[in-house]
Coordinates of C-alpha atoms and ligand atoms in Angstrom, one line a residue:
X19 CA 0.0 0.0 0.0
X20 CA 1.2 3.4 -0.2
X21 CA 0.5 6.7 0.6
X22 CA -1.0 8.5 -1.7
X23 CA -4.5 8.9 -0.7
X24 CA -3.7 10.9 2.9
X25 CA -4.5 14.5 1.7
X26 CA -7.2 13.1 -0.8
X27 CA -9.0 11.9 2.2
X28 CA -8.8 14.9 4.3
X29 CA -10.8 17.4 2.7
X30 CA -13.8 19.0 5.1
X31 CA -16.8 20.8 4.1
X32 CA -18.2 21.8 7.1
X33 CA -17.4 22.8 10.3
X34 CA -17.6 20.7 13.4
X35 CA -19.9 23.2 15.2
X36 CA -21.6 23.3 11.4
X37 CA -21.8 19.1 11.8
X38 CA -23.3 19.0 15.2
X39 CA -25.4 21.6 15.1
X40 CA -26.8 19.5 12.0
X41 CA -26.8 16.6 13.4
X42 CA -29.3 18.2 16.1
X43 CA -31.3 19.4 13.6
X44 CA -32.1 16.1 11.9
X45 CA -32.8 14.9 14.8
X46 CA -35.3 17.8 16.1
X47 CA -37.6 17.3 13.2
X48 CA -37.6 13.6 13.6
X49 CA -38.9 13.8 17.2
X50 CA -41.1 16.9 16.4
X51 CA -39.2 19.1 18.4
X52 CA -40.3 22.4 19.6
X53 CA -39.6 24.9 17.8
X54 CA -38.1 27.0 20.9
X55 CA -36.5 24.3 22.6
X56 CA -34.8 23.7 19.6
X57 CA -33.1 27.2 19.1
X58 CA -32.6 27.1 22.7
X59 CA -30.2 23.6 21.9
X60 CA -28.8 24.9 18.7
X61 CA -27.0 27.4 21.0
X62 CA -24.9 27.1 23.8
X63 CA -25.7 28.8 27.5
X64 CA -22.0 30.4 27.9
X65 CA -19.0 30.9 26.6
X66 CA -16.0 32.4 27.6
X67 CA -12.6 33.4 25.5
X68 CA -9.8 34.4 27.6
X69 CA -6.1 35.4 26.4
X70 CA -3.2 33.7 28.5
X71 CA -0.4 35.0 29.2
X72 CA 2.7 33.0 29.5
X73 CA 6.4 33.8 30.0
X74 CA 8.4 31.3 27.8
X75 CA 11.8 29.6 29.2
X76 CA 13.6 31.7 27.1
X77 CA 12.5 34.9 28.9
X78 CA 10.1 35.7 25.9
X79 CA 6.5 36.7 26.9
X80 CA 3.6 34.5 24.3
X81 CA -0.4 35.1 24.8
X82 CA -2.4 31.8 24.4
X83 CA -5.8 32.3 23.3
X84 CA -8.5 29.5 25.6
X85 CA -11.9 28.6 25.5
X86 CA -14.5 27.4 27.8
X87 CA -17.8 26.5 26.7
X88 CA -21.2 25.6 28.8
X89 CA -23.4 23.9 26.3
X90 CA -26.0 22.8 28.4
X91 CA -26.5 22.6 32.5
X92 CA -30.0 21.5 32.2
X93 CA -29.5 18.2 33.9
X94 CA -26.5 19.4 36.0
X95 CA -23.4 20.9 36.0
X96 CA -21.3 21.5 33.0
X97 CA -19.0 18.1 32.4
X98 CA -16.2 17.7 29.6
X99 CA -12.6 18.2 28.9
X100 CA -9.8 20.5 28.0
X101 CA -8.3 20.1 24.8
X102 CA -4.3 21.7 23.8
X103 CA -4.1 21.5 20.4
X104 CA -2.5 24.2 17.5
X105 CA -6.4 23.1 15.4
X106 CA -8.4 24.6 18.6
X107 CA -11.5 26.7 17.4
X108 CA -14.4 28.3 19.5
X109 CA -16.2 26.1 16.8
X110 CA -15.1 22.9 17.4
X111 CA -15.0 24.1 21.2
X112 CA -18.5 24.2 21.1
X113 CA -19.4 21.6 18.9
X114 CA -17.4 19.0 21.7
X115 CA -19.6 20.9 24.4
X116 CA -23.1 20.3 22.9
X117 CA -21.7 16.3 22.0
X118 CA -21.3 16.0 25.7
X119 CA -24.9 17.3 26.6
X120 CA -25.9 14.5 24.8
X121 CA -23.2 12.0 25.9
X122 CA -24.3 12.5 29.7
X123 CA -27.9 12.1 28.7
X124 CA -27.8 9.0 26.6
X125 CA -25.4 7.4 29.5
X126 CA -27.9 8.6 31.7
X127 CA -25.6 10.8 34.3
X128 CA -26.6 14.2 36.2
X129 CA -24.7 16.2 34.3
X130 CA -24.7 18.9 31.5
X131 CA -22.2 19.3 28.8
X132 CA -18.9 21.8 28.2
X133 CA -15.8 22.1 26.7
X134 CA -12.6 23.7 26.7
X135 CA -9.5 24.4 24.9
X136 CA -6.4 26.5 24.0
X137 CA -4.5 26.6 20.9
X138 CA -1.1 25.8 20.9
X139 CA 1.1 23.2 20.5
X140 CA 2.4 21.5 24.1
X141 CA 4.9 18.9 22.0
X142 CA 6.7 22.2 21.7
X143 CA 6.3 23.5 25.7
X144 CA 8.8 23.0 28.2
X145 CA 6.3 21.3 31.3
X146 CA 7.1 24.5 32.9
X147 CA 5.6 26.4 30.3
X148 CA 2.5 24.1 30.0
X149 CA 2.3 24.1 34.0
X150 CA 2.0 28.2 34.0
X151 CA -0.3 28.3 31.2
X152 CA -2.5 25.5 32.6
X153 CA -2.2 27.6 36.3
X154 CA -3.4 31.2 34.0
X155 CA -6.3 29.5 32.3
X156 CA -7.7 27.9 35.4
X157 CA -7.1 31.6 37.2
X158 CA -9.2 33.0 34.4
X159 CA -12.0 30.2 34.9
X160 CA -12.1 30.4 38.7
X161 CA -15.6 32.1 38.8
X162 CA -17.0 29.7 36.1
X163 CA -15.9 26.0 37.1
X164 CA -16.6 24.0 40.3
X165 CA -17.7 20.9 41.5
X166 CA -21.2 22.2 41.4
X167 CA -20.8 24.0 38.1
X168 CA -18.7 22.8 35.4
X169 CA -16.2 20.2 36.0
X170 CA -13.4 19.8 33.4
X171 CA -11.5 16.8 32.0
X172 CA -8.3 15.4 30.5
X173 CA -8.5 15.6 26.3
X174 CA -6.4 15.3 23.7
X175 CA -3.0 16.3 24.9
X176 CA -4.2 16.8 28.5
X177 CA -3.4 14.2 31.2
X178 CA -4.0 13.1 35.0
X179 CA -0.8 15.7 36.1
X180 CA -2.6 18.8 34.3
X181 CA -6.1 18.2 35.9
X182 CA -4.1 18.0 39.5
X183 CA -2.5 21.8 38.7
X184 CA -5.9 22.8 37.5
X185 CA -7.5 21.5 41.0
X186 CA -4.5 23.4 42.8
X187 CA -4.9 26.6 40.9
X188 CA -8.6 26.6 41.7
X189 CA -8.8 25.5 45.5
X190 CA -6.0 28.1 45.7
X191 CA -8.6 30.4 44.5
X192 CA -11.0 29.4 46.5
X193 CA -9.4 28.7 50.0
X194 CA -10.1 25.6 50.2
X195 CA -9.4 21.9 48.8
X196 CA -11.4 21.3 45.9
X197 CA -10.8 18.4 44.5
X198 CA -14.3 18.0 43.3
X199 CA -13.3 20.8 40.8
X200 CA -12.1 18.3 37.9
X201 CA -11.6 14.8 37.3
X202 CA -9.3 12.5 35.8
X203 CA -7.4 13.6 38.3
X204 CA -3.9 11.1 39.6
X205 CA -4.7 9.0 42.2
X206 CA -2.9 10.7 45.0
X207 CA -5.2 13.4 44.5
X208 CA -8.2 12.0 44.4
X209 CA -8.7 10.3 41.4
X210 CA -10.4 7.1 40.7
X211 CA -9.1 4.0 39.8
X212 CA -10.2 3.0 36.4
X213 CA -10.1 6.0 35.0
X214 CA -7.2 6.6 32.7
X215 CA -8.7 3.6 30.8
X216 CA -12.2 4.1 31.1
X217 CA -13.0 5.7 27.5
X218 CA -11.4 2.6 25.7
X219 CA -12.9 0.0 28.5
X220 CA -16.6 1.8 27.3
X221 CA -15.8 1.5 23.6
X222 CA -14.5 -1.7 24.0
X223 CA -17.8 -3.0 25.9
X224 CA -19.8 -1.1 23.3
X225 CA -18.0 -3.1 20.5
X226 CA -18.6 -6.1 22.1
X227 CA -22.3 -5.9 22.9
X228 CA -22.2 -4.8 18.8
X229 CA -20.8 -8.1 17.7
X230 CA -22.7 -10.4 20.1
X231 CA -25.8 -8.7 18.1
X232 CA -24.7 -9.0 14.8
X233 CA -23.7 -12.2 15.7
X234 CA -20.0 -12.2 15.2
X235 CA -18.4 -14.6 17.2
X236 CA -14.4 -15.4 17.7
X237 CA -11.4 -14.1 16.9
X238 CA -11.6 -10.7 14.9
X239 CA -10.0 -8.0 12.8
X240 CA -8.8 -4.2 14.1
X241 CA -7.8 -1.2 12.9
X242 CA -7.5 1.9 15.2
X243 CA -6.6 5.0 13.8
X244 CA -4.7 7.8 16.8
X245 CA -2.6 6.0 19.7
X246 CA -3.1 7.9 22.6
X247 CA -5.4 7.1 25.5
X248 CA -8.4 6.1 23.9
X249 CA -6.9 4.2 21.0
X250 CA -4.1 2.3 22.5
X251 CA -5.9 1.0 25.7
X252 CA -8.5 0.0 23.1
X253 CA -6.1 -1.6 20.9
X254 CA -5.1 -3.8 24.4
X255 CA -8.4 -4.4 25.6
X256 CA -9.3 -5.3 22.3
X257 CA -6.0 -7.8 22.2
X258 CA -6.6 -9.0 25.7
X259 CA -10.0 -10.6 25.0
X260 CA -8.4 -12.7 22.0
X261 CA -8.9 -10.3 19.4
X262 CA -6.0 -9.3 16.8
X263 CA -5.0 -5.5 16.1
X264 CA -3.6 -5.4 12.3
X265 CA -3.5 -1.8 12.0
X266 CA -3.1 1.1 14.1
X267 CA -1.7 4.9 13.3
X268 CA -0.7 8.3 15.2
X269 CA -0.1 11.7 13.9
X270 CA 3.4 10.7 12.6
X271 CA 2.6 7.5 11.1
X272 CA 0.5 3.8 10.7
X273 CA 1.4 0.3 10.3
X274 CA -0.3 -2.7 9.4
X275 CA 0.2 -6.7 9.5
X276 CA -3.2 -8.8 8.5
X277 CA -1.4 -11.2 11.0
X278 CA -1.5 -9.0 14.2
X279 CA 1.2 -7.7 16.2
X280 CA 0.9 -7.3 20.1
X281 CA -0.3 -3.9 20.8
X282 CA 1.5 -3.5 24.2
X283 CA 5.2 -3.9 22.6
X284 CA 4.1 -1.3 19.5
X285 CA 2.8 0.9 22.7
X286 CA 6.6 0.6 23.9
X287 CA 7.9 1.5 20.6
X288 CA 5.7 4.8 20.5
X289 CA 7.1 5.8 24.3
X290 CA 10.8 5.2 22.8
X291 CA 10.0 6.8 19.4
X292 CA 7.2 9.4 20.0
X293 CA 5.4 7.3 17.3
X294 CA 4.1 4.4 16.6
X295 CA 5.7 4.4 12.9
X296 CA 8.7 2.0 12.0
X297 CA 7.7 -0.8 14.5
X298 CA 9.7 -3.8 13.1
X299 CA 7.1 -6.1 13.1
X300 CA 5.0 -4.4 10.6
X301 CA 4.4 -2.8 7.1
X302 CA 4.2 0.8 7.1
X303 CA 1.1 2.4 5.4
X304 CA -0.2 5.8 4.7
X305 CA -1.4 7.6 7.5
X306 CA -5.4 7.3 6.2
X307 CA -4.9 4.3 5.2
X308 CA -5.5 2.7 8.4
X309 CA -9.0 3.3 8.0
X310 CA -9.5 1.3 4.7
X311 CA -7.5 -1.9 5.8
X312 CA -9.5 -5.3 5.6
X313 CA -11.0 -5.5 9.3
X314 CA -14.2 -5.9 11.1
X315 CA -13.6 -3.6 13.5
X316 CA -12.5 0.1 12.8
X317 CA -11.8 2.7 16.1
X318 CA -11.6 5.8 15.2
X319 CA -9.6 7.3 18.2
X320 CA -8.0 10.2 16.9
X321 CA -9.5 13.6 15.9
X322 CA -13.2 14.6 14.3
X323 CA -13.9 14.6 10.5
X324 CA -11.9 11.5 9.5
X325 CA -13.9 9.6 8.5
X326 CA -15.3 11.3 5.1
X327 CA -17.1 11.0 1.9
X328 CA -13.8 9.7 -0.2
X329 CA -12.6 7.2 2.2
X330 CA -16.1 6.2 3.4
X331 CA -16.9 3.9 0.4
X332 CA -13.2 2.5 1.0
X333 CA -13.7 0.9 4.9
X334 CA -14.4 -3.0 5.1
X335 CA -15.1 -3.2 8.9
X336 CA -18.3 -4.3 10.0
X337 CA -18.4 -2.0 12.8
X338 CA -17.3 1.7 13.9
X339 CA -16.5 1.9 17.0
X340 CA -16.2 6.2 17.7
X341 CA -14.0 6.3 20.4
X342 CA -12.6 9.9 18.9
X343 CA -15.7 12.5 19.3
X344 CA -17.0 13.7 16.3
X345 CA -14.9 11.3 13.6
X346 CA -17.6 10.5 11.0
X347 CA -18.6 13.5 8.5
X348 CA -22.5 13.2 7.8
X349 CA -22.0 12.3 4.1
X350 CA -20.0 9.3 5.2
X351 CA -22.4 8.3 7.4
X352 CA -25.1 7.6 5.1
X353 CA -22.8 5.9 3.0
X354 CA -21.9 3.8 6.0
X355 CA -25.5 3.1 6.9
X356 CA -26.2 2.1 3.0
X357 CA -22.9 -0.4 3.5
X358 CA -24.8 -1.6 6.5
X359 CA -21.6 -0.9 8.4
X360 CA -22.6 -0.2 12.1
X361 CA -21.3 2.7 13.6
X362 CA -21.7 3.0 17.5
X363 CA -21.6 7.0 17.6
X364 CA -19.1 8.8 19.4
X365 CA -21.8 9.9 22.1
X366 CA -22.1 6.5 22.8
X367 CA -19.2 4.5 22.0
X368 CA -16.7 6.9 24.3
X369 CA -19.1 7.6 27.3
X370 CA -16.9 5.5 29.6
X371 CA -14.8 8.1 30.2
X372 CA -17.2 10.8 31.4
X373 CA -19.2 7.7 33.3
X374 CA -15.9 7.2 35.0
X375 CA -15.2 11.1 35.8
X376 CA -18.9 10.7 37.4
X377 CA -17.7 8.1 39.4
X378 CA -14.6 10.0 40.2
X379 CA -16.9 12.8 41.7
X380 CA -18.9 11.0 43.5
X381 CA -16.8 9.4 45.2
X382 CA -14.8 12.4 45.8
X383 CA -18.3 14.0 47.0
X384 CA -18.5 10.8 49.5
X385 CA -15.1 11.2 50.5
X386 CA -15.1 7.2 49.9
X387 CA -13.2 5.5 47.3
X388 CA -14.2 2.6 45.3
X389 CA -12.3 -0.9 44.4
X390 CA -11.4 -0.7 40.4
X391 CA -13.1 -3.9 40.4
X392 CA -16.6 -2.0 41.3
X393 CA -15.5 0.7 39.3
X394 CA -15.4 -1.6 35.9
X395 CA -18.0 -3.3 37.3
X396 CA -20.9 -0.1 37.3
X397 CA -18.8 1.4 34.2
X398 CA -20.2 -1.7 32.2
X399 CA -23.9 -2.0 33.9
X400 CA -24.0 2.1 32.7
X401 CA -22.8 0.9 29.1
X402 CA -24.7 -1.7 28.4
X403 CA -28.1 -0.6 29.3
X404 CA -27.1 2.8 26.9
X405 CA -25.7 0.6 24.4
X406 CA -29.2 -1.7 24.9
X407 CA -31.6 0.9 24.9
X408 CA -30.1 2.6 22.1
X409 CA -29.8 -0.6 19.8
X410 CA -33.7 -1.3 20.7
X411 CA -34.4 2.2 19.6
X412 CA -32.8 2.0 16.3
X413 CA -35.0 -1.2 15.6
X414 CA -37.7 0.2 16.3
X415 CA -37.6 3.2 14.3
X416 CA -35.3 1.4 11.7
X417 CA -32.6 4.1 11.6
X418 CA -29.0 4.3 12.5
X419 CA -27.6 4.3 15.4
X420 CA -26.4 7.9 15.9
X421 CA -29.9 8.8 15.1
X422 CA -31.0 6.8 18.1
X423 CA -28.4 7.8 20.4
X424 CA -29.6 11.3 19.5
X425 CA -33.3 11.0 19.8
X426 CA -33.1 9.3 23.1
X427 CA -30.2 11.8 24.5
X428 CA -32.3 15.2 23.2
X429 CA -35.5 14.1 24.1
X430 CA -34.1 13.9 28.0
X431 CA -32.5 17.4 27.7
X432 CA -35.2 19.0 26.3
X433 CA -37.6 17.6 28.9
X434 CA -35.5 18.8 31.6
X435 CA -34.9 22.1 29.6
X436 CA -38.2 21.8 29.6
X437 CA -39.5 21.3 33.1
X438 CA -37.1 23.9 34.7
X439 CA -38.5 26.7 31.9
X440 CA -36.2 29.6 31.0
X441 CA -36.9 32.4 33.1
X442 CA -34.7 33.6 36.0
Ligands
NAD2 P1 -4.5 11.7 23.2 O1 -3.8 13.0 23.1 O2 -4.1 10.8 24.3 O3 -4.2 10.8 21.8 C1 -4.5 11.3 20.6 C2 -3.8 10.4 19.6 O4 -4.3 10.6 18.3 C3 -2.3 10.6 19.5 O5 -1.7 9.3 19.4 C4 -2.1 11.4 18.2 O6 -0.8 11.1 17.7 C5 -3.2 10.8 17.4 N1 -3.6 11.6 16.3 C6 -4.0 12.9 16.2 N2 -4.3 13.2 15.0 C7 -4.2 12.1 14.2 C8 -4.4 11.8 12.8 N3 -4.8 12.8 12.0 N4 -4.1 10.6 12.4 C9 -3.7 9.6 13.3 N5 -3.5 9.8 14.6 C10 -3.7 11.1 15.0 O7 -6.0 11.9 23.1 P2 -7.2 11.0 23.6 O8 -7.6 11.4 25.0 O9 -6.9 9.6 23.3 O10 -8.4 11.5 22.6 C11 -8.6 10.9 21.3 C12 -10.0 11.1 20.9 O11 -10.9 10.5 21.9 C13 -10.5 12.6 20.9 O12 -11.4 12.8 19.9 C14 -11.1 12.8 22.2 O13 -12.0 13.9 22.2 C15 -11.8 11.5 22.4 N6 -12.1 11.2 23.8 C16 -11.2 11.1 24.7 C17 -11.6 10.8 26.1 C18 -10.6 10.6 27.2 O14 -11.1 10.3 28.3 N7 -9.3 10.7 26.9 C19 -13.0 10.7 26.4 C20 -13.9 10.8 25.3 C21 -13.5 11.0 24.0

């Protein structure tokens, strides 16, 4: 294979705020939607853009531009993470926001939906320089976040050491210990156990409540494109329950062997290399590519708008698992869904982690900390019974999936939005 058919395959139409906003839309006239709870869902309830200030390790002095937006607290406070990432918008800041409004309610947890971000590039920060602009951004949000408001979360490029300064900044702020403030938080601080793999133990017990109702059974085939916390615990959950990983990429490369290779060592080849590219004991293929190799399952774990009209027609899986939010473009969904390829939405298919954050704050709340094994446990209970309700769903109204997961998670939002009317 080569790689000629990367920048073919990357070409976007619309925005992701553009995408999810229509995504809502389709959805609204499908359950008859009222018109003003509608308009009131197309938009989000706050957002705030602040301008960071950080002094660089070579004495230089660089403003950051963040985001913070609070799609939704109808059904509690705000919940989603912080992105860093040279590609962060206010758009795709709030198109993340309103896909966890409806990730909380199709999971079923108290909790509203937000989103933040800043643009830049931490693989070129110094942890010093990520530390003080993690410390400013939190300073800026101190009168907007909290346990009881909006509770932020590791992203792409954010981890279990930047959630603990973002807890510090804030009880700093406040006086007090808050360590309710954020989750996905290290251990010692009061994080949960079960956590840091908790997006790809959801998408992986997604997956395999998928293939027990298509009736797949054994051994099978995966590809998973980005190999960072959702994708590469995947790829070894995936591996650990006798399934073979054939292809997986990151931002610097894939690889590919139809015969499998153990995604643990590959893994150890990314933490020596930075990438997951030139592992010995695999072919090296274009970086899109890894979403057209022969497989029957295909994880999306990377970024949105991957998966598009052009390399749509190309996949062979069976199943689409989103662990990435927003990775299929609506065009290649209908072609999926005429391919009768299943796609377990995003919404859906990478709730563990925020079911896990939930867990995280209560427990936190309780000041009593759970086993992992109760943890995993509850985490698959919540998943299953989504996964269940939202498969039944799709039956019955003969649609896809994402159309499901949609109609089941806006109809709860908008009752609640609802219920609580909008005056002060
Ligand atoms: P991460 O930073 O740990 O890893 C991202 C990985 O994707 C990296 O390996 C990077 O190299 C790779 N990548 C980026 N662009 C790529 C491209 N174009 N092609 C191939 N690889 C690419 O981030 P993460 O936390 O694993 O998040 C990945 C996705 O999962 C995002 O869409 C995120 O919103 C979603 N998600 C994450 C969580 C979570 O708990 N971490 C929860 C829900 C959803």
């Amino acid at each position: 294979m080569g790689t000629s058919t990367r920048a073919k395959t990357k070409k976007k139409t619309t925005s992701p705020w553009e995408m999810a906003r229509g995504q809502l839309d389709t959805v609204a006239q499908r359950i008859n939607l009222e018109a003003d709870l509608h308009e009131m869902l197309r938009n989000p309830q706050r957002e705030i853009t602040t301008y960071l200030p950080v002094k660089m390790d070579d004495g230089s002095l660089k403003v950051f531009t963040g985001h913070r937006v609070q799609h939704s607290m109808a059904r509690g406070p705000a919940k989603g993470g912080i992105r860093y990432h040279p590609g962060v918008t206010l758009d795709e800041v709030r198109a993340l926001a309103m896909w966890m409004t409806w990730k909380c309610a199709v999971v079923g947890i108290p909790y509203g939906g937000g989103k933040g971000g800043i643009t830049c590039n931490p693989k070129e920060m110094s942890q010093n320089e990520i530390e003080h602009l993690t410390r400013r951004f939190t300073w800026e949000l101190v009168n907007f976040i909290g346990p009881d408001r909006d509770i932020p979360a590791p992203d792409v490029n954010t981890n279990p050491q930047i959630m603990a300064w973002m807890m510090d900044t804030y009880s700093m702020g406040k006086g007090y210990p808050a360590f309710g403030v954020v989750t996905g938080k290290p251990i010692e601080t009061g994080g949960s156990l079960g956590r840091n793999e908790a997006t790809a133990r959801g998408c992986v017990f997604a997956t395999v409540n998928a293939l027990d109702k298509l009736g797949i059974n054994g051994n099978v085939k995966v590809a998973v494109q980005g190999y960072g916390n959702a994708g590469w615990i995947a790829a070894k959950l995936m591996h650990e329950i006798g399934h073979t990983i054939v292809a997986v990429s990151d931002t610097k490369g894939a690889i590919y062997n139809p015969k499998g290779f153990d995604p643990v060592k590959v893994y150890q080849h990314k933490q020596k290399t930075s990438t997951v590219a030139d592992y010995p004991d695999a072919e090296k293929i274009g970086d899109m590519e890894v979403l057209e190799v022969e497989c029957d399952i295909l994880i999306p774990a990377a970024l949105e708008q991957q998966i598009t009209a052009e390399n749509a027609p190309k996949i062979k899986a069976r199943i689409v698992a989103e662990a990435a939010n927003g990775p299929t473009m609506p065009e290649a969904d209908k072609i999926l869904a005429k391919k009768d390829v299943l796609v377990i939405p995003d919404i859906l298919a990478n709730a563990g982690g925020v079911v896990v954050s939930y867990f995280e704050w209560v427990q936190g709340c309780q000041a009593y900390f759970w086993e992992e094994s109760i943890v995993n446990d509850r985490l698959k209970e919540i998943m299953d019974k989504a996964f269940n309700n939202t498969f039944e769903l799709m039956k019955k109204e003969q649609t896809d999936m994402r159309t499901a997961a949609y109609m089941l998670a806006v109809e709860r939002v908008a009752k609640a939005v609802k219920i609580r009317g909008i005056y002060p």
